[in-house]
Each structure stands twice: as C-alpha cells, then as structure tokens.
Amino acid sequence: LKYKGIRSDSSKSISFVGSHFDVVPVGNLENWEFDPFKLGKIVRGDDIVLTGRGTTDCLGHVALLTMIFKFLATHHQELDLAIDVYGVMIADEESGGKGSNIKVGVDALQEAKKLDMIAKGPVIWLDCADKQPNIGSGGLAQWSLRIEGNKLAFHSGFPNKGVNAIEMANDCLSFIQKRFYEDFPPHHKETEYGFPCSSSMKPTHIIFPTEGKSLNQIPGCLEIQGDIRLIPFYNIYECMESVEKYVAEIIDSKFAVLEPFRLNRGSGSRYESGKLIFKWLGGESNPSETPEEIRRKRGVGGLACDLDSIGFKALRNATEKIIGFCKPLADTGTLPLVADLKSAGYDVQTIGYGLEGKQKICTLFSFK
Ligand SMILES: [Zn+2]
C-alpha cells in the first residue's frame, strides 16, 4: 500500500512492514479457555479484551494497518504530509514458507526489489509483543560436537583401554566455551539496550549413538548439540569463524590443550585416539560449500535497532504518551528476517500489540 502525502516530493518515507495474514496454528485445543476460531469480546473495566486466534500474531496488526491507511485517506487535507507512507502486509509468517521452496514472505519481496522504495525512512516492523518497541534480538548458530573414540561401548573396569566419549566431549566443550566467553564477553551496550543476559554458548541436547545398556559400559561415541546466542553488537559469522578456530586449536594440538581439564579425570583417562568432529547445524549440507557459505547459510544475524533514529524516537514518544512509559525490550531470541532487513541497510524499528502466549488476546486500548 502506498500513500503519497499532499506535499511529498517522495524523498522521504515511513513504512509499516511485517503484519501477516496467516495465523499461528491453534495447537492443543484443550489449552484454550475460549474458542480460538471465533472473535470474542470480554469487557474489562474501561477496556475491551479481544480473544481468538489472530487477534495478535497477526490479524490485529493487519486491521491496525488498515485503519491507519483509512485514516490517511480520510484526513488527507488536514494531515498535509510531506512524506510518503508505505504499508507492506505479507502472506506468510515472516519466514516466507518454512519447509517450502516457495517464498511469499518479506524476503521474497526484498529479493524481487519490491521493498526498495521503503529505504527512504524508518521501517516499522509491526508484528511483535507487547506494546513496547523491541530493540534488540540475538544472533544464532546451532552446532554439533561429536566424539568418536571406540566404535562400541567398553567395560568400565578398563577405562585405560579406550576414550571415554562423555569425558572427552565435555572437556572439548569446556575448552571451546572458555575460549568463547573470553572472546565474546558481556558487551558494554547490553545495559543500554536492556538485554537480560549476555552472549552464550551452551549444550542443549545429547545423543549416544552407541549407548551402553548397563552402567559398566563406557560409551565410545557421543554427540552434544547446542546453540550460540550472540548479543547483536558482535557479528555472528565472525563468531562462528572464531569457534571453528577453537576447534582447530584442539585438533592441531592433538588434544594437548585439553590437558588442564583431562587431568581432573584420573590417570586412566585418555583422548589421543579420539576424534573430534564439529559442525554447524541447520539445512542440508552440500559438499561443495565453502566454510563462508556454510556460515552464511546456518548462522542467523542479530538485530540492534538504531536508537537515534527518528522512527525510534517517534515510537518512544507515542508509547510514553499512550501507555504512560516506554521500556524497550531486548533479548537473545531471534528475529531473523527483521535482522536481515536491518543488515541490508533499512532503519528497522519494531512494535506490536497483544500477548503472544498459549492463547491469543489483545486489548483495544493497546491498539490505540
Ligand atoms: Zn508473527
């Protein structure tokens, strides 16, 4: 949608982007206290709570954007605007078709150069929760660390006879984490943005390909998986390259750098015949990919909105005026496509209304 201000020479714009027509699946119907397929109304004091799937995330925002454009059209003369206003609603939840090759989201619009005109001013991403600007999100990279020692589990009475994959995997991880936290310590801008925690690299998942059936079996193989959540003032692709270097330090030293950790494991513990395989997860791997291509494909960039932007100041002032206070949000969750727009040079700001929980509700007041 394009609205040309009455005095606009089309050198400046403001855009509202990201509201989508599709809605999040209902999931388990038993979790709903009301009918998700019906728009419900609950009067709460002076306010009205709207219930039902799509009230937030994201038909509420589609409706809000529609109202904005209706207002622009019916108040053309009085507004007397000297800028253009754009609205971009999308047909797919941000990502342009998860698990599908058909792209219909904002990334497809960007590729087709349909978003070029919105670069002339702030781009307000209108799809987040709840009533406060969301000014920061994290970079993300998912990884797998696999230890191959003995093909089969072996008897715990003879720990000297093989590689204890649990011990070795944990010591590899300890070394990598130590190096990670040295290179990516808490960033001085975190407090200003309000991030509740710093960058992290941690295990979240564990797989035993040759799990011993009884307690006296030492597993010869083990895979630990996890992720990196990176504060957006660091570059996720550079971070991934650094982690690859830590892995290389372990392998090039023939595991000597693990010694400070291994020494806590008793004299029977040995790693020299073990093998460490580290890789980034996500997507099909292709043998011809370069390390740089792998990083670009697997890593997700973080977002740090420009707090000096006229767009942010307008959101902050409006939020203070209507809600009474402005406390922007930032965390190391991801907003992949929003972050992509920012790194493509757009002045991206975000706002949204309604609560995204198990159930979808929003209040009419917050949409004002
Ligand atoms: Zn959404």
Coordinates of C-alpha atoms and ligand atoms in Angstrom, one line a residue:
L1 CA 0.0 0.0 0.0
K2 CA 1.3 3.4 -0.9
Y3 CA 0.0 6.8 0.4
K4 CA 1.6 9.9 -1.1
G5 CA 1.5 12.9 1.3
I6 CA -0.1 16.0 -0.1
R7 CA 3.2 17.9 -0.1
S8 CA 5.5 14.9 -0.6
D9 CA 8.3 15.0 -3.2
S10 CA 8.8 11.3 -2.5
S11 CA 12.3 11.8 -1.0
K12 CA 11.2 10.7 2.5
S13 CA 9.0 7.8 3.7
I14 CA 7.8 5.9 6.7
S15 CA 6.8 2.3 6.3
F16 CA 4.9 -0.3 8.3
V17 CA 6.0 -3.8 7.4
G18 CA 5.6 -7.4 8.5
S19 CA 1.9 -7.7 9.5
H20 CA 0.8 -11.0 8.2
F21 CA -2.4 -12.6 7.1
D22 CA -1.6 -16.1 8.2
V23 CA -2.0 -17.1 11.9
V24 CA -0.2 -19.4 14.3
P25 CA -1.7 -22.9 14.4
V26 CA -4.0 -23.5 17.4
G27 CA -2.0 -26.4 18.8
N28 CA -3.8 -28.3 21.5
L29 CA -7.4 -27.1 21.7
E30 CA -7.6 -28.0 25.4
N31 CA -5.2 -25.2 26.2
W32 CA -7.7 -22.6 25.1
E33 CA -10.1 -21.0 27.5
F34 CA -12.2 -19.7 24.7
D35 CA -13.0 -20.6 21.1
P36 CA -9.9 -19.8 19.1
F37 CA -11.9 -19.8 15.9
K38 CA -14.2 -17.0 17.0
L39 CA -13.6 -13.4 17.8
G40 CA -14.6 -13.0 21.4
K41 CA -15.0 -9.8 23.5
I42 CA -14.5 -9.5 27.2
V43 CA -15.2 -6.2 28.9
R44 CA -12.5 -5.5 31.5
G45 CA -13.0 -2.1 33.2
D46 CA -12.9 0.6 30.6
D47 CA -11.1 -1.7 28.2
I48 CA -12.2 -4.4 25.8
V49 CA -10.2 -7.6 25.5
L50 CA -10.4 -9.3 22.1
T51 CA -9.9 -13.1 22.1
G52 CA -9.3 -15.6 19.3
R53 CA -6.6 -16.8 17.0
G54 CA -5.2 -13.9 15.0
T55 CA -6.1 -11.1 17.4
T56 CA -2.4 -10.9 17.8
D57 CA 0.1 -12.5 15.5
C58 CA -1.1 -11.1 13.4
L59 CA -4.6 -10.1 12.1
G60 CA -4.9 -7.5 14.8
H61 CA -1.9 -5.7 13.2
V62 CA -3.4 -6.2 9.7
A63 CA -6.5 -4.5 11.0
L64 CA -4.5 -1.7 12.7
L65 CA -2.6 -1.0 9.5
T66 CA -5.9 -0.9 7.5
M67 CA -7.2 1.6 10.0
I68 CA -4.0 3.7 9.6
F69 CA -4.4 3.9 5.8
K70 CA -8.1 4.6 6.1
F71 CA -7.3 7.5 8.4
L72 CA -4.7 8.8 6.0
A73 CA -7.2 8.7 3.1
T74 CA -10.0 10.4 5.0
H75 CA -7.8 13.1 6.6
H76 CA -5.7 13.8 3.5
Q77 CA -6.1 17.6 3.7
E78 CA -5.6 18.2 7.4
L79 CA -2.6 15.9 7.6
D80 CA -0.9 17.8 4.9
L81 CA 2.0 15.3 5.0
A82 CA 5.3 15.9 3.3
I83 CA 6.3 12.2 3.2
D84 CA 5.1 9.0 1.6
V85 CA 3.7 6.3 3.8
Y86 CA 4.0 2.6 2.8
G87 CA 2.3 -0.4 4.3
V88 CA 3.6 -3.9 3.5
M89 CA 1.4 -6.8 4.6
I90 CA 2.7 -10.3 4.0
A91 CA 1.0 -13.6 3.3
D92 CA 3.4 -15.7 5.4
E93 CA 4.7 -15.6 8.9
E94 CA 7.9 -13.7 8.4
S95 CA 10.0 -16.5 7.0
G96 CA 8.4 -17.0 3.6
G97 CA 7.3 -20.6 3.9
K98 CA 9.1 -22.7 6.4
G99 CA 9.9 -26.1 4.9
S100 CA 8.8 -24.9 1.5
N101 CA 10.8 -23.6 -1.5
I102 CA 8.0 -21.2 -2.4
K103 CA 8.9 -17.8 -0.9
V104 CA 6.0 -15.5 -0.2
G105 CA 7.3 -13.6 2.7
V106 CA 9.2 -10.4 3.2
D107 CA 12.5 -12.0 2.0
A108 CA 10.8 -12.8 -1.4
L109 CA 9.6 -9.2 -1.6
Q110 CA 13.1 -7.9 -0.9
E111 CA 14.6 -10.2 -3.5
A112 CA 12.1 -9.0 -6.1
K113 CA 13.2 -5.4 -5.3
K114 CA 9.6 -4.6 -4.1
L115 CA 11.0 -3.1 -0.9
D116 CA 13.5 -0.7 -2.5
M117 CA 11.1 2.3 -2.1
I118 CA 10.8 1.9 1.7
A119 CA 14.5 2.6 2.2
K120 CA 13.9 6.4 2.4
G121 CA 12.9 6.4 6.0
P122 CA 12.2 4.4 9.1
V123 CA 10.7 0.9 8.6
I124 CA 8.4 0.0 11.5
W125 CA 8.1 -3.8 11.7
L126 CA 4.6 -4.2 13.0
D127 CA 4.5 -7.7 14.5
C128 CA 5.9 -8.2 17.9
A129 CA 4.6 -8.1 21.5
D130 CA 3.6 -6.3 23.6
K131 CA 3.1 -2.5 23.4
Q132 CA 6.8 -1.7 23.7
P133 CA 9.5 -1.4 21.0
N134 CA 11.6 -4.5 20.6
I135 CA 15.1 -3.0 20.0
G136 CA 17.4 -6.0 20.1
S137 CA 17.5 -9.7 19.2
G138 CA 20.3 -12.2 19.2
G139 CA 22.4 -13.9 16.6
L140 CA 22.0 -17.6 16.5
A141 CA 24.1 -20.6 15.4
Q142 CA 23.4 -24.2 16.2
W143 CA 26.2 -26.7 16.5
S144 CA 27.1 -30.3 16.9
L145 CA 30.2 -31.6 18.7
R146 CA 30.8 -35.3 18.1
I147 CA 33.4 -37.5 19.7
E148 CA 34.3 -40.8 18.1
G149 CA 36.5 -42.9 20.3
N150 CA 35.7 -46.6 20.3
K151 CA 33.1 -47.8 17.9
L152 CA 31.5 -49.8 20.7
A153 CA 31.0 -49.1 24.4
F154 CA 33.6 -50.8 26.5
H155 CA 33.9 -52.2 30.1
S156 CA 34.3 -49.6 32.9
G157 CA 36.7 -51.9 34.6
F158 CA 39.3 -51.0 32.0
P159 CA 39.0 -47.2 31.5
N160 CA 42.6 -47.1 30.2
K161 CA 41.6 -49.2 27.2
G162 CA 39.7 -46.5 25.3
V163 CA 38.3 -43.0 25.0
N164 CA 35.6 -42.1 27.4
A165 CA 33.4 -40.1 25.0
I166 CA 31.5 -38.4 27.8
E167 CA 34.7 -37.1 29.4
M168 CA 36.3 -36.1 26.2
A169 CA 33.2 -34.4 24.8
N170 CA 32.7 -32.4 28.0
D171 CA 36.4 -31.4 28.1
C172 CA 36.3 -30.3 24.4
L173 CA 33.1 -28.3 25.2
S174 CA 34.7 -26.8 28.3
F175 CA 37.7 -25.6 26.2
I176 CA 35.5 -24.2 23.5
Q177 CA 33.2 -22.4 25.9
K178 CA 36.2 -21.0 27.8
R179 CA 37.6 -19.5 24.6
F180 CA 34.1 -18.3 23.5
Y181 CA 33.5 -16.4 26.7
E182 CA 37.0 -14.9 26.6
D183 CA 36.3 -13.6 23.1
F184 CA 32.6 -12.7 23.5
P185 CA 32.3 -11.2 27.0
P186 CA 29.4 -9.1 28.1
H187 CA 29.2 -6.1 25.8
H188 CA 29.1 -2.5 27.1
K189 CA 26.0 -1.7 25.1
E190 CA 23.9 -4.5 26.7
T191 CA 22.7 -2.5 29.6
E192 CA 21.7 0.4 27.4
Y193 CA 19.5 -1.9 25.3
G194 CA 18.3 -3.9 28.3
F195 CA 19.4 -7.4 27.4
P196 CA 18.7 -9.6 30.4
C197 CA 21.7 -11.8 29.7
S198 CA 24.9 -11.8 27.7
S199 CA 26.0 -13.9 24.8
S200 CA 26.0 -17.7 25.5
M201 CA 27.3 -20.9 24.0
K202 CA 25.8 -24.0 25.7
P203 CA 24.8 -27.6 25.2
T204 CA 21.1 -28.3 25.0
H205 CA 20.9 -31.8 23.6
I206 CA 22.9 -35.1 23.9
I207 CA 22.9 -38.2 21.7
F208 CA 24.6 -41.5 22.4
P209 CA 25.0 -43.4 19.1
T210 CA 26.4 -46.5 21.0
E211 CA 24.8 -46.1 24.3
G212 CA 25.9 -48.8 26.7
K213 CA 23.0 -50.8 28.2
S214 CA 24.4 -51.1 31.6
L215 CA 26.3 -48.8 34.0
N216 CA 29.5 -50.7 33.5
Q217 CA 29.7 -49.6 29.8
I218 CA 31.7 -46.6 28.9
P219 CA 30.3 -45.1 25.6
G220 CA 32.8 -44.8 22.8
C221 CA 30.8 -42.2 20.9
L222 CA 28.9 -39.2 21.9
E223 CA 27.3 -36.2 20.2
I224 CA 26.5 -33.0 22.1
Q225 CA 24.4 -30.3 20.3
G226 CA 23.6 -26.8 21.4
D227 CA 23.5 -23.2 20.2
I228 CA 25.1 -19.9 20.4
R229 CA 23.0 -16.9 21.2
L230 CA 25.0 -13.8 20.4
I231 CA 24.5 -10.3 21.6
P232 CA 23.9 -8.3 18.3
F233 CA 26.9 -6.0 18.8
Y234 CA 29.0 -8.9 17.8
N235 CA 28.9 -10.4 14.3
I236 CA 27.5 -14.0 14.3
Y237 CA 29.5 -15.0 11.2
E238 CA 32.8 -13.8 12.7
C239 CA 31.8 -15.6 15.9
M240 CA 31.3 -18.9 14.0
E241 CA 34.7 -18.5 12.4
S242 CA 36.2 -18.0 15.9
V243 CA 34.6 -21.1 17.2
E244 CA 36.0 -23.1 14.2
K245 CA 39.4 -21.8 15.3
Y246 CA 39.0 -23.0 18.9
V247 CA 38.1 -26.5 17.4
A248 CA 41.2 -26.3 15.3
E249 CA 43.3 -25.4 18.3
I250 CA 42.2 -28.7 20.0
I251 CA 42.8 -30.8 16.9
D252 CA 46.1 -29.1 15.9
S253 CA 47.4 -29.6 19.5
K254 CA 46.5 -33.3 19.3
F255 CA 44.3 -32.6 22.3
A256 CA 47.1 -31.2 24.4
V257 CA 45.1 -28.1 25.1
L258 CA 42.5 -30.3 26.9
E259 CA 45.1 -31.4 29.5
P260 CA 44.1 -29.0 32.2
F261 CA 40.6 -30.4 32.0
R262 CA 41.6 -34.1 31.4
L263 CA 43.9 -34.1 34.5
N264 CA 40.8 -33.9 36.7
R265 CA 39.6 -37.2 35.3
G266 CA 42.1 -39.6 36.8
S267 CA 45.1 -41.3 35.2
G268 CA 43.1 -43.8 33.2
S269 CA 41.5 -41.1 31.1
R270 CA 43.0 -40.7 27.6
Y271 CA 42.0 -38.8 24.5
E272 CA 44.8 -39.3 22.0
S273 CA 43.0 -41.9 19.9
G274 CA 39.7 -40.0 19.9
K275 CA 38.3 -38.0 17.1
L276 CA 36.6 -34.6 17.4
I277 CA 34.0 -33.6 14.7
F278 CA 32.4 -30.2 14.9
K279 CA 29.8 -28.8 12.6
W280 CA 27.1 -26.2 12.2
L281 CA 23.5 -27.5 12.1
G282 CA 20.6 -26.3 10.0
G283 CA 19.7 -27.1 6.4
E284 CA 21.0 -29.7 4.1
S285 CA 24.8 -29.9 3.8
N286 CA 26.3 -29.7 0.4
P287 CA 29.9 -31.0 0.0
S288 CA 30.9 -28.1 -2.4
E289 CA 30.0 -25.4 0.1
T290 CA 32.9 -23.2 1.3
P291 CA 33.2 -22.5 5.1
E292 CA 32.0 -19.0 4.4
E293 CA 28.9 -20.2 2.6
I294 CA 28.2 -22.7 5.4
R295 CA 28.3 -19.9 8.0
R296 CA 26.1 -17.6 5.9
K297 CA 23.5 -20.4 5.4
R298 CA 23.5 -21.7 9.0
G299 CA 24.0 -18.5 11.1
V300 CA 21.2 -16.1 11.8
G301 CA 22.1 -12.4 12.3
G302 CA 21.1 -10.4 15.4
L303 CA 19.3 -7.1 15.5
A304 CA 20.2 -3.9 17.3
C305 CA 17.8 -1.0 16.3
D306 CA 19.2 2.5 15.9
L307 CA 18.1 4.4 19.0
D308 CA 19.0 7.7 17.4
S309 CA 16.5 7.1 14.5
I310 CA 13.6 9.5 14.1
G311 CA 11.5 6.3 13.8
F312 CA 12.5 5.1 17.2
K313 CA 12.0 8.5 18.8
A314 CA 8.5 8.7 17.4
L315 CA 7.7 5.2 18.7
R316 CA 9.1 6.1 22.1
N317 CA 7.2 9.3 22.3
A318 CA 3.9 7.7 21.2
T319 CA 4.4 4.8 23.7
E320 CA 5.1 7.2 26.5
K321 CA 2.1 9.3 25.7
I322 CA -0.4 6.5 25.4
I323 CA 0.9 3.7 27.6
G324 CA 2.5 6.0 30.2
F325 CA 6.0 4.8 29.9
C326 CA 8.5 3.3 27.4
K327 CA 10.6 0.4 28.3
P328 CA 12.0 -1.1 25.1
L329 CA 12.7 -4.9 25.1
A330 CA 15.8 -6.8 24.0
D331 CA 16.7 -10.4 24.4
T332 CA 18.6 -13.1 22.6
G333 CA 15.6 -14.7 20.9
T334 CA 15.9 -14.3 17.2
L335 CA 14.1 -12.1 14.6
P336 CA 15.8 -13.5 11.5
L337 CA 14.1 -11.6 8.7
V338 CA 13.8 -8.4 10.7
A339 CA 17.5 -8.6 11.3
D340 CA 18.2 -9.3 7.6
L341 CA 16.3 -6.1 6.7
K342 CA 18.4 -4.1 9.2
S343 CA 21.7 -5.6 7.9
A344 CA 20.5 -4.8 4.3
G345 CA 20.6 -1.1 5.4
Y346 CA 17.0 -0.4 6.4
D347 CA 16.3 1.7 9.5
V348 CA 14.3 -1.1 11.1
Q349 CA 12.2 -0.4 14.3
T350 CA 9.7 -2.8 15.8
I351 CA 6.5 -2.6 17.7
G352 CA 3.4 -4.7 18.2
Y353 CA 0.4 -5.2 20.4
G354 CA -1.3 -8.1 22.0
L355 CA 0.0 -11.0 24.0
E356 CA 1.6 -14.0 22.3
G357 CA 1.0 -16.7 24.8
K358 CA -0.8 -20.1 24.6
Q359 CA -3.9 -18.1 23.9
K360 CA -4.2 -15.1 21.6
I361 CA -5.6 -11.9 23.2
C362 CA -5.2 -8.2 22.8
T363 CA -6.9 -5.2 24.2
L364 CA -8.5 -2.4 22.2
F365 CA -6.7 0.2 24.3
S366 CA -3.2 -1.1 23.4
F367 CA -4.1 -0.8 19.7
K368 CA -4.9 2.9 20.1
Ligands
ZN1 ZN 4.2 -13.0 13.6

